[in-house]
Short mmCIF file of C-alpha atoms in Angstrom, two decimals:
data_model
loop_
_atom_site.label_atom_id
_atom_site.label_comp_id
_atom_site.label_asym_id
_atom_site.label_seq_id
_atom_site.Cartn_x
_atom_site.Cartn_y
_atom_site.Cartn_z
CA UNK A 1 112.31 113.31 111.70
CA UNK A 2 109.94 113.60 114.36
CA UNK A 3 108.43 116.84 115.46
CA UNK A 4 106.82 117.22 118.89
CA UNK A 5 104.16 120.19 119.64
CA UNK A 6 103.98 121.57 122.76
CA UNK A 7 101.80 124.01 124.90
CA UNK A 8 100.82 125.47 128.25
CA UNK A 9 97.05 126.17 129.32
CA UNK A 10 95.26 127.23 132.41
CA UNK A 11 91.66 128.41 133.07
CA UNK A 12 90.54 127.58 129.61
CA UNK A 13 87.19 127.51 130.52
CA UNK A 14 86.68 130.78 131.83
CA UNK A 15 88.87 132.42 129.72
CA UNK A 16 87.02 130.85 126.49
CA UNK A 17 90.44 130.14 125.31
CA UNK A 18 90.64 128.05 121.61
CA UNK A 19 93.09 125.82 122.74
CA UNK A 20 91.34 123.07 121.31
CA UNK A 21 91.55 124.50 118.02
CA UNK A 22 95.29 125.72 118.29
CA UNK A 23 95.73 122.02 119.62
CA UNK A 24 93.87 120.29 116.75
CA UNK A 25 95.47 122.70 114.26
CA UNK A 26 99.01 121.67 114.40
CA UNK A 27 98.15 117.62 115.00
CA UNK A 28 98.65 116.71 112.05
CA UNK A 29 102.29 118.11 111.64
CA UNK A 30 103.43 116.59 114.91
CA UNK A 31 104.25 113.07 116.25
CA UNK A 32 103.41 113.65 119.69
CA UNK A 33 101.60 116.94 121.70
CA UNK A 34 102.54 117.84 125.41
CA UNK A 35 100.05 119.81 126.95
CA UNK A 36 100.90 121.28 130.37
CA UNK A 37 97.91 121.76 132.44
CA UNK A 38 98.05 124.14 135.27
CA UNK A 39 96.17 124.24 138.38
CA UNK A 40 92.78 125.85 137.27
CA UNK A 41 89.51 127.01 138.68
CA UNK A 42 87.69 125.43 135.97
CA UNK A 43 87.48 121.72 134.16
CA UNK A 44 90.84 122.39 132.06
CA UNK A 45 91.51 119.29 132.23
CA UNK A 46 88.39 117.53 131.41
CA UNK A 47 88.26 119.69 127.98
CA UNK A 48 92.42 118.88 126.87
CA UNK A 49 90.96 115.35 127.64
CA UNK A 50 88.14 115.48 125.64
CA UNK A 51 90.41 115.87 122.93
CA UNK A 52 90.97 112.27 122.66
CA UNK A 53 93.88 111.96 120.52
CA UNK A 54 96.47 109.45 120.92
CA UNK A 55 99.24 111.90 120.35
CA UNK A 56 98.29 114.19 122.94
CA UNK A 57 100.32 113.42 126.69
CA UNK A 58 98.50 115.31 129.15
CA UNK A 59 100.81 116.64 132.41
CA UNK A 60 99.96 118.46 135.31
CA UNK A 61 101.60 121.40 137.07
CA UNK A 62 101.14 124.01 139.51
CA UNK A 63 101.74 127.53 138.64
CA UNK A 64 104.37 129.79 140.96
CA UNK A 65 101.56 133.03 141.93
CA UNK A 66 104.91 134.71 143.40
CA UNK A 67 106.02 134.81 139.60
CA UNK A 68 104.11 137.97 138.58
CA UNK A 69 106.77 140.42 137.00
CA UNK A 70 106.10 140.64 133.37
CA UNK A 71 104.44 137.12 132.98
CA UNK A 72 107.86 135.39 133.91
CA UNK A 73 105.45 132.39 134.91
CA UNK A 74 104.61 131.83 131.51
CA UNK A 75 108.03 131.22 130.25
CA UNK A 76 108.66 128.58 133.54
CA UNK A 77 105.18 126.45 132.54
CA UNK A 78 106.72 126.83 128.84
CA UNK A 79 109.85 125.70 129.83
CA UNK A 80 108.75 122.64 131.77
CA UNK A 81 106.55 121.73 129.01
CA UNK A 82 109.74 121.78 126.49
CA UNK A 83 111.42 119.55 128.99
CA UNK A 84 108.91 117.13 128.53
CA UNK A 85 109.51 116.49 124.74
CA UNK A 86 110.60 113.22 123.47
CA UNK A 87 114.52 113.44 123.47
CA UNK A 88 114.18 111.44 120.02
CA UNK A 89 112.59 114.81 118.53
CA UNK A 90 114.20 116.91 116.07
CA UNK A 91 112.11 119.83 116.61
CA UNK A 92 109.70 121.33 118.93
CA UNK A 93 106.61 123.01 118.03
CA UNK A 94 105.09 125.61 120.48
CA UNK A 95 101.90 126.36 119.88
CA UNK A 96 100.19 129.04 122.35
CA UNK A 97 96.22 128.96 123.74
CA UNK A 98 95.12 131.43 121.57
CA UNK A 99 97.16 130.70 118.44
CA UNK A 100 95.88 128.76 115.27
CA UNK A 101 97.60 127.46 112.07
CA UNK A 102 95.71 127.11 108.76
CA UNK A 103 95.86 124.01 107.34
CA UNK A 104 97.02 125.72 104.21
CA UNK A 105 100.14 125.87 105.86
CA UNK A 106 101.00 122.29 107.17
CA UNK A 107 103.11 121.58 103.98
CA UNK A 108 105.22 124.54 103.77
CA UNK A 109 105.94 123.63 107.83
CA UNK A 110 107.07 120.24 107.03
CA UNK A 111 109.45 121.34 103.93
CA UNK A 112 110.77 123.92 106.56
CA UNK A 113 111.32 121.24 108.81
CA UNK A 114 112.68 118.38 106.67
CA UNK A 115 115.14 121.26 104.88
CA UNK A 116 116.67 122.82 107.81
CA UNK A 117 116.65 119.26 109.85
CA UNK A 118 120.45 119.04 109.62
CA UNK A 119 121.92 122.23 109.11
CA UNK A 120 122.33 122.93 113.02
CA UNK A 121 123.03 126.98 112.29
CA UNK A 122 119.08 127.22 112.18
CA UNK A 123 117.93 126.97 116.04
CA UNK A 124 114.49 127.91 115.04
CA UNK A 125 111.44 128.31 112.14
CA UNK A 126 109.97 132.03 112.09
CA UNK A 127 106.30 132.65 111.39
CA UNK A 128 104.60 135.64 110.17
CA UNK A 129 101.36 136.41 112.57
CA UNK A 130 97.62 137.98 111.90
CA UNK A 131 96.31 139.43 114.93
CA UNK A 132 93.00 139.38 115.02
CA UNK A 133 90.78 142.05 117.07
CA UNK A 134 87.29 142.14 118.42
CA UNK A 135 85.70 139.91 115.91
CA UNK A 136 86.75 137.47 113.21
CA UNK A 137 86.45 140.12 110.70
CA UNK A 138 89.29 142.46 111.71
CA UNK A 139 93.12 142.49 112.34
CA UNK A 140 95.68 144.97 113.50
CA UNK A 141 97.65 146.17 110.85
CA UNK A 142 100.02 148.85 113.06
CA UNK A 143 103.37 148.52 114.38
CA UNK A 144 101.93 147.80 118.34
CA UNK A 145 101.71 143.99 116.50
CA UNK A 146 104.20 142.05 116.53
CA UNK A 147 104.36 140.45 112.63
CA UNK A 148 107.02 137.60 113.26
CA UNK A 149 107.67 134.98 116.10
CA UNK A 150 109.52 131.91 116.58
CA UNK A 151 107.17 128.83 117.37
CA UNK A 152 109.12 125.77 116.11
CA UNK A 153 112.61 125.20 117.86
CA UNK A 154 115.25 122.85 117.57
CA UNK A 155 114.99 119.81 120.14
CA UNK A 156 118.15 121.45 122.17
CA UNK A 157 117.65 121.80 125.87
CA UNK A 158 119.69 124.87 125.96
CA UNK A 159 117.08 126.68 124.32
CA UNK A 160 114.61 128.31 126.93
CA UNK A 161 111.28 130.58 126.72
CA UNK A 162 112.74 133.85 127.36
CA UNK A 163 110.32 136.95 129.48
CA UNK A 164 107.03 136.15 128.74
CA UNK A 165 107.46 132.92 126.40
CA UNK A 166 106.50 135.42 123.27
CA UNK A 167 110.15 134.00 121.92
CA UNK A 168 113.05 131.77 122.87
CA UNK A 169 116.50 132.45 123.58
CA UNK A 170 120.00 130.84 124.47
CA UNK A 171 120.72 132.43 127.65
CA UNK A 172 120.42 136.29 126.75
CA UNK A 173 121.43 135.18 123.11
CA UNK A 174 118.69 135.41 120.62
CA UNK A 175 118.26 132.46 118.16
CA UNK A 176 119.61 131.96 114.69
CA UNK A 177 116.09 131.28 112.64
CA UNK A 178 114.90 130.69 109.04
CA UNK A 179 111.33 131.72 107.66
CA UNK A 180 108.64 129.13 107.35
CA UNK A 181 106.98 131.02 105.37
CA UNK A 182 103.71 130.24 107.05
CA UNK A 183 101.19 131.95 109.29
CA UNK A 184 100.06 131.93 113.04
CA UNK A 185 96.18 133.23 113.51
CA UNK A 186 96.17 135.06 116.96
CA UNK A 187 92.70 135.10 117.92
CA UNK A 188 93.96 136.18 121.82
CA UNK A 189 92.04 139.59 121.27
CA UNK A 190 88.63 138.06 119.79
CA UNK A 191 85.96 138.00 122.57
CA UNK A 192 82.79 139.49 123.18
CA UNK A 193 83.28 142.67 125.28
CA UNK A 194 82.74 141.22 128.82
CA UNK A 195 84.53 138.19 128.26
CA UNK A 196 87.62 140.21 127.22
CA UNK A 197 87.76 142.21 130.43
CA UNK A 198 86.62 139.08 132.24
CA UNK A 199 89.96 137.50 130.86
CA UNK A 200 91.70 140.89 131.61
CA UNK A 201 91.25 140.66 134.92
CA UNK A 202 92.08 137.42 135.22
CA UNK A 203 95.69 137.48 133.68
CA UNK A 204 96.44 140.68 134.98
CA UNK A 205 97.65 138.57 138.50
CA UNK A 206 100.61 137.40 136.31
CA UNK A 207 101.64 140.79 134.77
CA UNK A 208 100.56 143.46 137.37
CA UNK A 209 101.45 144.91 140.22
CA UNK A 210 98.96 144.86 143.47
CA UNK A 211 98.59 148.65 142.57
CA UNK A 212 97.80 148.02 138.87
CA UNK A 213 95.81 144.59 139.97
CA UNK A 214 93.30 146.64 141.77
CA UNK A 215 92.84 148.98 139.16
CA UNK A 216 92.00 146.25 136.29
CA UNK A 217 89.75 144.70 139.12
CA UNK A 218 88.27 147.92 139.35
CA UNK A 219 87.46 148.72 136.16
CA UNK A 220 84.15 148.30 134.12
CA UNK A 221 82.69 145.04 132.87
CA UNK A 222 83.24 145.46 129.44
CA UNK A 223 86.04 146.04 127.16
CA UNK A 224 86.09 149.17 124.86
CA UNK A 225 87.14 147.69 121.51
CA UNK A 226 87.34 151.19 120.29
CA UNK A 227 90.91 151.57 121.84
CA UNK A 228 92.88 150.85 118.71
CA UNK A 229 94.88 152.66 116.60
CA UNK A 230 94.57 151.18 113.14
CA UNK A 231 92.95 148.08 111.86
CA UNK A 232 92.21 146.64 108.61
CA UNK A 233 89.39 144.15 107.62
CA UNK A 234 90.20 140.49 107.15
CA UNK A 235 88.89 138.56 103.98
CA UNK A 236 90.50 135.33 103.79
CA UNK A 237 89.12 132.18 104.95
CA UNK A 238 89.95 130.92 108.74
CA UNK A 239 91.82 127.76 109.81
CA UNK A 240 89.12 125.17 109.33
CA UNK A 241 89.15 123.72 112.99
CA UNK A 242 87.58 127.39 113.75
CA UNK A 243 84.97 127.10 111.83
CA UNK A 244 82.39 125.75 114.77
CA UNK A 245 83.78 128.52 117.18
CA UNK A 246 83.39 131.06 114.61
CA UNK A 247 79.54 129.89 113.91
CA UNK A 248 78.89 130.50 117.74
CA UNK A 249 79.98 133.80 118.25
CA UNK A 250 77.31 135.42 119.80
CA UNK A 251 78.26 139.58 120.59
CA UNK A 252 78.76 142.25 117.25
CA UNK A 253 81.49 144.52 117.19
CA UNK A 254 81.84 147.15 114.20
CA UNK A 255 84.86 149.21 114.05
CA UNK A 256 85.59 152.00 111.92
CA UNK A 257 88.71 151.07 109.86
CA UNK A 258 89.10 154.40 108.50
CA UNK A 259 89.88 155.95 111.62
CA UNK A 260 93.68 156.02 112.38
CA UNK A 261 95.03 156.96 115.97
CA UNK A 262 98.90 157.96 115.66
CA UNK A 263 101.25 159.91 116.85
CA UNK A 264 102.89 162.08 114.27
CA UNK A 265 105.73 159.93 114.27
CA UNK A 266 103.56 156.30 114.15
CA UNK A 267 101.96 157.51 111.07
CA UNK A 268 104.71 158.51 109.36
CA UNK A 269 106.38 154.55 110.56
CA UNK A 270 102.88 153.07 109.33
CA UNK A 271 102.64 154.70 105.89
CA UNK A 272 106.08 154.32 105.24
CA UNK A 273 105.68 150.65 105.62
CA UNK A 274 102.57 150.35 103.87
CA UNK A 275 104.67 151.71 100.74
CA UNK A 276 107.55 150.45 101.39
CA UNK A 277 107.09 147.07 103.24
CA UNK A 278 110.23 147.83 105.20
CA UNK A 279 109.17 148.13 109.07
CA UNK A 280 111.75 150.78 110.27
CA UNK A 281 113.31 150.54 113.93
CA UNK A 282 111.49 147.12 114.88
CA UNK A 283 112.63 145.08 117.72
CA UNK A 284 113.36 141.76 116.60
CA UNK A 285 112.98 138.61 119.24
CA UNK A 286 115.66 136.56 116.91
CA UNK A 287 118.40 136.71 114.19
CA UNK A 288 117.60 135.73 110.64
CA UNK A 289 120.34 133.83 108.88
CA UNK A 290 120.96 134.47 105.45
#
């Protein structure tokens, strides 16, 4: 069995993405790692080269600035990276630049890949998610955060990234998947208030209309992390590859997790899920095989 990893990245230094940690977190699982570096305004290429691991294959790309609607350029670049994977690989492990895998899940991930390798009905493996917010001490626990997503797909080029590359499809059809019994740790919302707003202004060009871009660019130079609906404290360990980054944190954000900011409907759905474990009326970007 062979597993290939793949990711895309652009302007990692200026936006302080944990891309080095993301890549290192799956290197023990994969046999090769495709890193597609977009045309950057900083030394993202040098940062990727500094990892200096023989499994890594670095390629270059130019992002199409005209693909602004809904982050579609991210899917285009993700598909480019997927096409670069060794045709002999059975599975392709996609990791985004702000996602990290805890080493404690490596055995479960490998086991799932082995178990379903020859079951062609299984087109992907489904991961659970933890979304960190503000600092490394808080995670979002409301319905606004997606709780599952596909991150390992079969190396079948009929599969392609969908919309903003959050998930994958075959044409418009959702993938048939099995759970991998592992978590993705998403750190995209963990930055200083100043760095968070800087990132928001940078990435707005891939998502918004010209009017919205102007609105984001002219907004204050710091992000208000108090604009959340529900959080809980994180009391477990972070991936080992995150140790140095966490130690370098140079900002403090204190958030009141007792405060819940819900509409009446969302409050009912939130507490129903807390009590029953069932997420009603949830959108799924996949189809779960029995």
